[in-house]
PDB file of C-alpha atoms in Angstrom:
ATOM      1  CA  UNK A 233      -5.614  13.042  -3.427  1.00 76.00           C
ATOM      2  CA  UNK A 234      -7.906  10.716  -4.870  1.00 83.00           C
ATOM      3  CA  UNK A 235     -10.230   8.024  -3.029  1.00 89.00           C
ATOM      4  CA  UNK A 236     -12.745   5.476  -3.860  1.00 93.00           C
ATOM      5  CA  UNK A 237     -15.995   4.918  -1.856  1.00 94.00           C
ATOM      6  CA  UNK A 238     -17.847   1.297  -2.791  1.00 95.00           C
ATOM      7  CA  UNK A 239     -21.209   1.167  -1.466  1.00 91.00           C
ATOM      8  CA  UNK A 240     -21.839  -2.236   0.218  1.00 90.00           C
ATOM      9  CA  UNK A 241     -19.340  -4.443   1.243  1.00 92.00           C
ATOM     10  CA  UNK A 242     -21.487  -7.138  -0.076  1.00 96.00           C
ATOM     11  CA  UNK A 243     -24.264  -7.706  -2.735  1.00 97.00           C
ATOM     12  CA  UNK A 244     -26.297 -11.081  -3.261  1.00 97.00           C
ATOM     13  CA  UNK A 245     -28.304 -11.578  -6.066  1.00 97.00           C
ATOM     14  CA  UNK A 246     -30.314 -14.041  -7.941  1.00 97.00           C
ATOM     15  CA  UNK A 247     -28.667 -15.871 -10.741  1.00 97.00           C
ATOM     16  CA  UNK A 248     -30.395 -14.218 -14.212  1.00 97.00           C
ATOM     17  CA  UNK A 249     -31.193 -11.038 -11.965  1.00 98.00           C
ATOM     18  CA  UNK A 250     -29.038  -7.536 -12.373  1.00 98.00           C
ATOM     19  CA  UNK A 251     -25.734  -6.847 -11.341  1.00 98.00           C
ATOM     20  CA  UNK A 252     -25.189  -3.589 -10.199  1.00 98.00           C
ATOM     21  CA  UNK A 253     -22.140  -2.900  -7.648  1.00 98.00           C
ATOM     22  CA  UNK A 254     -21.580   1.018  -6.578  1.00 97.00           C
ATOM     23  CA  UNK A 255     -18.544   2.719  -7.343  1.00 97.00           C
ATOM     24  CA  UNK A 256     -18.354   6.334  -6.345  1.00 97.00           C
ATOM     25  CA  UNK A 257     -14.505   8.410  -6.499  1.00 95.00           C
ATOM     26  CA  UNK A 258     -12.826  11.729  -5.512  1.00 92.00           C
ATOM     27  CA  UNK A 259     -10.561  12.880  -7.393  1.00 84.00           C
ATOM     28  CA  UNK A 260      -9.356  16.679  -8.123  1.00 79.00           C
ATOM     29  CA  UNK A 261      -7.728  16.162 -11.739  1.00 79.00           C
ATOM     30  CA  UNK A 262      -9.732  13.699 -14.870  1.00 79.00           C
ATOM     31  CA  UNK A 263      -9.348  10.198 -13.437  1.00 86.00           C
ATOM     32  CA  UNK A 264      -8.896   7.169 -15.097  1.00 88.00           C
ATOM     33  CA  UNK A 265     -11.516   4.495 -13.246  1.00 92.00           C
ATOM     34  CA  UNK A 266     -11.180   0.469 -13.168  1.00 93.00           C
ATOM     35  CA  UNK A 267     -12.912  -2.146 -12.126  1.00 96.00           C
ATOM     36  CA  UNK A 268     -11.097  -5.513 -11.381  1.00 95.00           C
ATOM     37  CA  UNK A 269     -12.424  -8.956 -10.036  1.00 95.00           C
ATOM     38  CA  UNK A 270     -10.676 -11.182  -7.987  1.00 91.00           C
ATOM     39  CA  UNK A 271     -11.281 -14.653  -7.445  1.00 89.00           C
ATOM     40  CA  UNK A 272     -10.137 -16.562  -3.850  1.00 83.00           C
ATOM     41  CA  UNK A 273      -6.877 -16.804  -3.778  1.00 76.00           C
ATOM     42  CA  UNK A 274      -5.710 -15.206  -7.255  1.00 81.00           C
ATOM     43  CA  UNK A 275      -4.463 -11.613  -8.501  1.00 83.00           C
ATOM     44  CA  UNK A 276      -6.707  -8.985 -10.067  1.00 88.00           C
ATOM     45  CA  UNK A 277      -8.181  -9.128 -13.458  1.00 91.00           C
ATOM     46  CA  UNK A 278      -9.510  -6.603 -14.761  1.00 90.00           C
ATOM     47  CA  UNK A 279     -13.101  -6.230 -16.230  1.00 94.00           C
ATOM     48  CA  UNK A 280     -12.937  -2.763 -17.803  1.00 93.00           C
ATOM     49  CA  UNK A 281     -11.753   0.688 -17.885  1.00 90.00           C
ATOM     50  CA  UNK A 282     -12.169   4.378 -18.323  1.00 91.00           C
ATOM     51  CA  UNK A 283      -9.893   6.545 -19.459  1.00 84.00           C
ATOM     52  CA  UNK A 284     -12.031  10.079 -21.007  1.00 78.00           C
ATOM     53  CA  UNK A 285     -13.244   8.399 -24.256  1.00 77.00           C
ATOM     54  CA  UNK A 286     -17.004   7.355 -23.866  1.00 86.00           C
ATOM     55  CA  UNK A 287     -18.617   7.389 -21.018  1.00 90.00           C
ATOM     56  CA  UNK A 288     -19.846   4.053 -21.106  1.00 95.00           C
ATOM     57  CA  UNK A 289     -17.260   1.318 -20.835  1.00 95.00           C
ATOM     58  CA  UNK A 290     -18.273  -2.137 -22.126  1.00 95.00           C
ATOM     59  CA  UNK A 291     -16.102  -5.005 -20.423  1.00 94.00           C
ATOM     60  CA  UNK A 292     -15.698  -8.526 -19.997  1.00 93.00           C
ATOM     61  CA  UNK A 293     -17.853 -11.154 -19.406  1.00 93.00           C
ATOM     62  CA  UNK A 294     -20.943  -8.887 -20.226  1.00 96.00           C
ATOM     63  CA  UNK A 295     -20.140  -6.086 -17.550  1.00 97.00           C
ATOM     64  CA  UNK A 296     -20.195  -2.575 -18.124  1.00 97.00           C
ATOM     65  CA  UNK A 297     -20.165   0.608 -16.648  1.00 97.00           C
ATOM     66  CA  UNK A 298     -20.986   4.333 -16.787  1.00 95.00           C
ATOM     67  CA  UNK A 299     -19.591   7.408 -16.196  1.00 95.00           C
ATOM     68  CA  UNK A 300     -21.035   9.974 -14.689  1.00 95.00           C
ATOM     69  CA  UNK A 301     -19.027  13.283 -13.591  1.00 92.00           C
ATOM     70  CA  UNK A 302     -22.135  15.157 -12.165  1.00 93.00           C
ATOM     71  CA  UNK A 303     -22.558  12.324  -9.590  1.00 94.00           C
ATOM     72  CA  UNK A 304     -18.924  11.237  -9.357  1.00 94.00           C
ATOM     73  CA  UNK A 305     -19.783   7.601  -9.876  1.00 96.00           C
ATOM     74  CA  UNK A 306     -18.834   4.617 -11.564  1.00 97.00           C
ATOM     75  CA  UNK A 307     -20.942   1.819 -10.817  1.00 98.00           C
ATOM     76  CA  UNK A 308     -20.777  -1.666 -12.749  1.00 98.00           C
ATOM     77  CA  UNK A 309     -23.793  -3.586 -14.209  1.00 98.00           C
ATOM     78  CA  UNK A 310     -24.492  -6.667 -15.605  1.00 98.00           C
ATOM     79  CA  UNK A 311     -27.877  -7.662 -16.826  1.00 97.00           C
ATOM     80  CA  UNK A 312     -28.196 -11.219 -16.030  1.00 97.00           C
ATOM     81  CA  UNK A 313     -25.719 -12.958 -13.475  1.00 97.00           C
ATOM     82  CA  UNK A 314     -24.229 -15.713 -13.646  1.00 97.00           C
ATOM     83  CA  UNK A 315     -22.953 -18.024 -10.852  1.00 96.00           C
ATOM     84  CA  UNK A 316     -19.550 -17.664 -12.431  1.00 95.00           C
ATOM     85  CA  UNK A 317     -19.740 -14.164 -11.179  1.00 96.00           C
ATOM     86  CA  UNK A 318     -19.154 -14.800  -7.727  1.00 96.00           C
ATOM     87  CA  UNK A 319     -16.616 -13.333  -6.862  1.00 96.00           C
ATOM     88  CA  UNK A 320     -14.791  -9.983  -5.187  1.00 94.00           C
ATOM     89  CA  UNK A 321     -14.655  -6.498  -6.720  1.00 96.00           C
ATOM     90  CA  UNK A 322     -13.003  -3.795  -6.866  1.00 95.00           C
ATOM     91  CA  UNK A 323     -13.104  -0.501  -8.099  1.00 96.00           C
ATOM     92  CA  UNK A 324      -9.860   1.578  -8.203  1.00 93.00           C
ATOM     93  CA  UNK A 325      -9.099   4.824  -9.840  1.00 91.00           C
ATOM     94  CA  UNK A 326      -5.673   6.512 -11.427  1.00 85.00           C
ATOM     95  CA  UNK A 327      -4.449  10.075 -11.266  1.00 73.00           C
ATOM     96  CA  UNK A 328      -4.768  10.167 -15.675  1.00 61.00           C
ATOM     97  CA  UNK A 329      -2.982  13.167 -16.050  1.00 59.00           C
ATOM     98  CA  UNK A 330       0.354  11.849 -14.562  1.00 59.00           C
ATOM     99  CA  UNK A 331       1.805  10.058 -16.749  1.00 58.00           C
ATOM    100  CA  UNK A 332       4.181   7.513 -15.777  1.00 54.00           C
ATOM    101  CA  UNK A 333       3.478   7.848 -12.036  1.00 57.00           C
ATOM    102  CA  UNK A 334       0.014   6.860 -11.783  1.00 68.00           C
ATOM    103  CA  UNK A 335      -0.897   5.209  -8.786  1.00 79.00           C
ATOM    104  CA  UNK A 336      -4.206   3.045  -8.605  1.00 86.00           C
ATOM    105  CA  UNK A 337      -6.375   3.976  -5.187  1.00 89.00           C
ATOM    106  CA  UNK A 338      -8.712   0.429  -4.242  1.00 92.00           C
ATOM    107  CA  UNK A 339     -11.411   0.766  -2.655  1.00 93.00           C
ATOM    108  CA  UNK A 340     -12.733  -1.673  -0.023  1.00 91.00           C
ATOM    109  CA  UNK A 341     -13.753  -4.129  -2.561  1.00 94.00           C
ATOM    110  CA  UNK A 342     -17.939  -6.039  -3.026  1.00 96.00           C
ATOM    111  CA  UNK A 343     -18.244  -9.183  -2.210  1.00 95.00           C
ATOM    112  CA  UNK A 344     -20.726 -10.579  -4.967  1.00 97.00           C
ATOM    113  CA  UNK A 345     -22.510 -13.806  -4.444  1.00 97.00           C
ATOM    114  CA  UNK A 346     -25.136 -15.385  -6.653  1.00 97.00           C
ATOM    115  CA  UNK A 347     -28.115 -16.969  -5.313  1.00 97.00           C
ATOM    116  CA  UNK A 348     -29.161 -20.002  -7.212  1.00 95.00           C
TER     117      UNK A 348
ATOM    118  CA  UNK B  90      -0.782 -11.232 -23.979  1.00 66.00           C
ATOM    119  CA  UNK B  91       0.595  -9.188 -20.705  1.00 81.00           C
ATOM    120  CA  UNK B  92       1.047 -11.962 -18.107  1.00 88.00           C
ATOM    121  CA  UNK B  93       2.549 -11.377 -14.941  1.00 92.00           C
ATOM    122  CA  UNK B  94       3.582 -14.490 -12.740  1.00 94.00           C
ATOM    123  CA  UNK B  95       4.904 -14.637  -9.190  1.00 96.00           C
ATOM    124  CA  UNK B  96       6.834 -17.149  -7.468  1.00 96.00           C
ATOM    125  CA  UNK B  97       5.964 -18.931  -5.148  1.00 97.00           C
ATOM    126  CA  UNK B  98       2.358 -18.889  -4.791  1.00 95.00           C
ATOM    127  CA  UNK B  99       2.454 -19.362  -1.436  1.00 96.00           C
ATOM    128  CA  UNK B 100       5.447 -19.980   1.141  1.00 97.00           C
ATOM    129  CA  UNK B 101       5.626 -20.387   4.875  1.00 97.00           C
ATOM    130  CA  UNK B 102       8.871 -19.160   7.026  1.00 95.00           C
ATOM    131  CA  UNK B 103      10.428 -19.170  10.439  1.00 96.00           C
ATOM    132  CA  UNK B 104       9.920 -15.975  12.472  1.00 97.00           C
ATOM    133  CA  UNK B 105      13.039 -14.339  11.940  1.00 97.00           C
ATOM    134  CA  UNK B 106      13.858 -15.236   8.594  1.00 97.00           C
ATOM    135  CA  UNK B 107      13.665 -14.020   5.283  1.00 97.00           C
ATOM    136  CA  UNK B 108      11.998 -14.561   2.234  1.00 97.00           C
ATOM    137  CA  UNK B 109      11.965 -13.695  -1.571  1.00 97.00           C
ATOM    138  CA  UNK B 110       9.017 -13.191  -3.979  1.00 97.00           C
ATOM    139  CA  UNK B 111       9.412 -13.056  -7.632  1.00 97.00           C
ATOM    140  CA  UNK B 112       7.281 -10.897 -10.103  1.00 96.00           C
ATOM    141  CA  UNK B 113       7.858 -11.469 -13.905  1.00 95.00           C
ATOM    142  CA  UNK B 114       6.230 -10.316 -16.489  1.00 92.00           C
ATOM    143  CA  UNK B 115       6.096 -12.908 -18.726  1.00 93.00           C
ATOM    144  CA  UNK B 116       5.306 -11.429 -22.659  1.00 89.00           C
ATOM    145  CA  UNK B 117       5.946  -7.770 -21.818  1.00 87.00           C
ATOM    146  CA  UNK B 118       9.098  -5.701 -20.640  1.00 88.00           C
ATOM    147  CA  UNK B 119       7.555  -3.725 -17.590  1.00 87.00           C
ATOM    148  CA  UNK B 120       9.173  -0.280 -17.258  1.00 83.00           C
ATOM    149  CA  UNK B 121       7.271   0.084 -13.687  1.00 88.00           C
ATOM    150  CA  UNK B 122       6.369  -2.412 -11.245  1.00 92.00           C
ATOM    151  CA  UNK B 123       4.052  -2.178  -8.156  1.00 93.00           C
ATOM    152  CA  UNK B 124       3.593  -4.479  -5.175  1.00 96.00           C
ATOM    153  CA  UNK B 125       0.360  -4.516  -3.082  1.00 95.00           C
ATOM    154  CA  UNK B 126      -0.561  -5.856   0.197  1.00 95.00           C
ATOM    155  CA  UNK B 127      -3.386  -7.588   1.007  1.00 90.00           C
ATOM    156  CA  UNK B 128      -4.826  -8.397   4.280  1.00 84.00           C
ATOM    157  CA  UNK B 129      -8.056 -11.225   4.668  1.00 79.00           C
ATOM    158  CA  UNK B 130     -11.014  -9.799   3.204  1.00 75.00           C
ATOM    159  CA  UNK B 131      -9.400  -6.247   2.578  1.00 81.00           C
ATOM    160  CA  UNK B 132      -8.260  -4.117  -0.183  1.00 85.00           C
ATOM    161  CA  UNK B 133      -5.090  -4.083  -1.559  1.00 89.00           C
ATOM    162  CA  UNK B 134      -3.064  -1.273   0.038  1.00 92.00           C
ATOM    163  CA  UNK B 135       0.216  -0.255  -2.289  1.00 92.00           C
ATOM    164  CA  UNK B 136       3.393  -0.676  -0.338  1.00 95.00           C
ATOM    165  CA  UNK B 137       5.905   0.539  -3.754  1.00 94.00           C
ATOM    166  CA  UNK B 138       6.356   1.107  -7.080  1.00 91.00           C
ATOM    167  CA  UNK B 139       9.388  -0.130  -8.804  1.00 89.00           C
ATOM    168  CA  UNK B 140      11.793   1.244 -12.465  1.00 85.00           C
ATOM    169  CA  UNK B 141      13.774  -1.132 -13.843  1.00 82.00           C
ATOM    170  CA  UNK B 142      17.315   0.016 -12.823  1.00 81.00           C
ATOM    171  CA  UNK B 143      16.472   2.569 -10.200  1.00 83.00           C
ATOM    172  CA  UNK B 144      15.506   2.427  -6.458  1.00 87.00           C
ATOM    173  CA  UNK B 145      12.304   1.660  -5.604  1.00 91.00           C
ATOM    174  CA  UNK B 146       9.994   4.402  -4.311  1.00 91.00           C
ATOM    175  CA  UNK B 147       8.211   3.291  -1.039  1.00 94.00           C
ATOM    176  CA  UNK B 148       4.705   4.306   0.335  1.00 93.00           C
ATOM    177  CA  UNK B 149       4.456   6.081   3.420  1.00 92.00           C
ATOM    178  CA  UNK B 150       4.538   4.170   6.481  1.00 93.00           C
ATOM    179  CA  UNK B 151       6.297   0.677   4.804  1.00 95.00           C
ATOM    180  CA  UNK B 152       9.558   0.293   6.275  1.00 94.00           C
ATOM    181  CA  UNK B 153      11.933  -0.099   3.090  1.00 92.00           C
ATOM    182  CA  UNK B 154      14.908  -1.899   5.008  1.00 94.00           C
ATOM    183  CA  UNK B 155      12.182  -4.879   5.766  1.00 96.00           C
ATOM    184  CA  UNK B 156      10.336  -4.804   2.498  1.00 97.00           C
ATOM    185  CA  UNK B 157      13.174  -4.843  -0.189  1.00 96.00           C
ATOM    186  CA  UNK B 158      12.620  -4.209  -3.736  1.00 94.00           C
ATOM    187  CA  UNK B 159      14.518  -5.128  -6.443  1.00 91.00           C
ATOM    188  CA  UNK B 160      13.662  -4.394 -10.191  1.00 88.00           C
ATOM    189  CA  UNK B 161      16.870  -5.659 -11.918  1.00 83.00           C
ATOM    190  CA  UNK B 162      15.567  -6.061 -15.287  1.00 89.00           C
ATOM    191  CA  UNK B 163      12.738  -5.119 -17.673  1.00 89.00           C
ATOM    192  CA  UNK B 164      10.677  -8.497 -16.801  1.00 92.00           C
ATOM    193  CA  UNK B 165      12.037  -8.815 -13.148  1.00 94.00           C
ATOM    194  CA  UNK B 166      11.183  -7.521  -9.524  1.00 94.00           C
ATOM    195  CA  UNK B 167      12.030  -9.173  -6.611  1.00 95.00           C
ATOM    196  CA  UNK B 168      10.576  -8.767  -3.064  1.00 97.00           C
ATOM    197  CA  UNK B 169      12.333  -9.377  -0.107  1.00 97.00           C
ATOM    198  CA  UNK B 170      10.908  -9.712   3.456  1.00 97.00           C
ATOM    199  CA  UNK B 171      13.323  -9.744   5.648  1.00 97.00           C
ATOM    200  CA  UNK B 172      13.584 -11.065   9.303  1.00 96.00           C
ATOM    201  CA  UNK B 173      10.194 -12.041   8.767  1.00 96.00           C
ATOM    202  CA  UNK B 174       7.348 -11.893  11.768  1.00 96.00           C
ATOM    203  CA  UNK B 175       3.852 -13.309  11.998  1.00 95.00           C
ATOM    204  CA  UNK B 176       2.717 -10.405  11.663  1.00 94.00           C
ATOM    205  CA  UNK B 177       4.002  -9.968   7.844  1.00 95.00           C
ATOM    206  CA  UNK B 178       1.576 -12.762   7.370  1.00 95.00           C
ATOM    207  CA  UNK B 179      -0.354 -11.437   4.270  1.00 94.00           C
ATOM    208  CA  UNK B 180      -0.770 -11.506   0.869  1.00 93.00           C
ATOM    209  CA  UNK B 181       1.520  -9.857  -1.477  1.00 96.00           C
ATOM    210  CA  UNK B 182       0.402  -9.109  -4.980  1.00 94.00           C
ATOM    211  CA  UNK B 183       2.849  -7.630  -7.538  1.00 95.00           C
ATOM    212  CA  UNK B 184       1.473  -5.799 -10.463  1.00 93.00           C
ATOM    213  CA  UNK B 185       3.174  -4.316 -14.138  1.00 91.00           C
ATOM    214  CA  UNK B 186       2.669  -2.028 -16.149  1.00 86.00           C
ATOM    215  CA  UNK B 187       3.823  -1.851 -20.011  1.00 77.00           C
ATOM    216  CA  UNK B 188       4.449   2.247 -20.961  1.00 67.00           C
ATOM    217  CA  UNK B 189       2.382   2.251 -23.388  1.00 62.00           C
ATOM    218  CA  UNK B 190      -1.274   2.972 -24.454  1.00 57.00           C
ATOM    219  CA  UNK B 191      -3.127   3.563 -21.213  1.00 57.00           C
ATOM    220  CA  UNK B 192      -1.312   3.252 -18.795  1.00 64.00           C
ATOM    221  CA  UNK B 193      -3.094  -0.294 -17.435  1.00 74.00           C
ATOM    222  CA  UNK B 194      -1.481  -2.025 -14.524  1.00 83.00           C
ATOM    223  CA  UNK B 195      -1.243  -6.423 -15.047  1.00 89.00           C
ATOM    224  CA  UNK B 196      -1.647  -7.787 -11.940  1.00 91.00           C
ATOM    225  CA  UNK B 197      -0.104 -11.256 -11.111  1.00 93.00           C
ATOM    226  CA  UNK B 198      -1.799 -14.137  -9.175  1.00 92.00           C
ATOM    227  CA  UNK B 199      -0.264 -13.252  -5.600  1.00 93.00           C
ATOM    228  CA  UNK B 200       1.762 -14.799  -2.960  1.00 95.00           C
ATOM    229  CA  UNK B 201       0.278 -16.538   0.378  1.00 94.00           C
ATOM    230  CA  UNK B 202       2.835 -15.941   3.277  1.00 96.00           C
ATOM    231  CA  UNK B 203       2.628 -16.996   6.615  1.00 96.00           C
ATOM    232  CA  UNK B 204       5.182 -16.363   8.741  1.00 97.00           C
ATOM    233  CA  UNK B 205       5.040 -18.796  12.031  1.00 96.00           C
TER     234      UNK B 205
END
């Protein structure tokens, strides 16, 4: 079974100031690890992905985010926020060694809002 | 590329009726497609994941003769609430997935019901 833990249901930061939402999984086989955003009222888009080629995942809008098996985490960063980041996040992770029946696991989600 | 729609963005029914939500994919034929739930300020919990041609598989605990699923074609999935209650009040939030690459899950823009 695999599970997602986000740390802090929600994170307020200065605009310009660092991003950094917590992302921590269980999972018993190599997972593959996402992180989507989702704006009021809309679907999921998603900023970036691992899936066991390097550890650090660059995304869009200037996220990224780093993989790190000894502590089980996947947290996402952004240097500099922007008010445009404000938004909900989630990070969700996939069974990648079964193929074709891979199921994504949410977690709770971050609220993100930028402080002007 | 890999744009998933849904229709209608948001509807509002009758207690005791039903009610269909489309998911296409729109530039992609989607071998598997999943529909979420989504309660105010929640995850998204996974209610079943669809094959083009074959019966949906449900999650445990969703009640497949309310929540039909059809997936009649390769861009197509249909889902069905049937004799609707307030309590189905939620939003629903299809996803698809393309078979190829990694295996990345497209996530359309969701559906607002409210059941009254």
């Amino acid at each position: 079974a695999q599970s997602v833990t986000q740390l802090g249901s929600h994170v307020s930061v200065s605009e310009g100031a660092l991003v950094l939402l917590r992302c921590n999984y269980s999972s018993s086989v190599p997972p593959y690890l996402f992180w989507y955003v989702q704006y009021p009222n809309q679907g999921l888009q998603l900023l970036l992905k691992y899936t066991s080629a390097a550890t650090l995942v660059k995304g869009i809008n200037g996220f990224e985010a780093e993989f790190k098996k000894s502590e089980t985490s996947f947290h996402l960063t952004k240097p500099s926020a922007h008010m445009s980041d404000a938004a909900e996040y989630f990070c969700a992770v996939s069974d990648g060694s079964n193929f074709g029946n891979e199921k994504l696991t949410f977690g709770t989600g971050t609220r993100l809002t930028i402080i002007p | 590329g890999a744009v998933v729609s849904q229709h209608p963005s948001w509807v509002i029914c009758k207690s005791g009726t039903s009610v269909k939500i489309e998911c296409r994919s729109l530039d992609f034929q989607a071998t598997t497609m999943f529909w979420y739930r989504q309660f105010p300020k929640q995850s998204l919990m996974l209610m079943a994941t669809s094959n083009e041609g074959s019966k949906a598989t449900y999650e445990q605990g969703v009640e497949k003769d309310k929540f039909l699923i059809n997936h009649a074609s390769l861009t197509l999935s249909t889902l069905t609430v049937t004799s609707a209650h307030p309590e189905d009040s939620s939003f629903y939030i299809c996803s698809a997935r393309t078979g190829q690459g990694i295996y990345e899950q497209y996530f359309g823009p969701g559906t607002r019901l409210t059941v009254t």
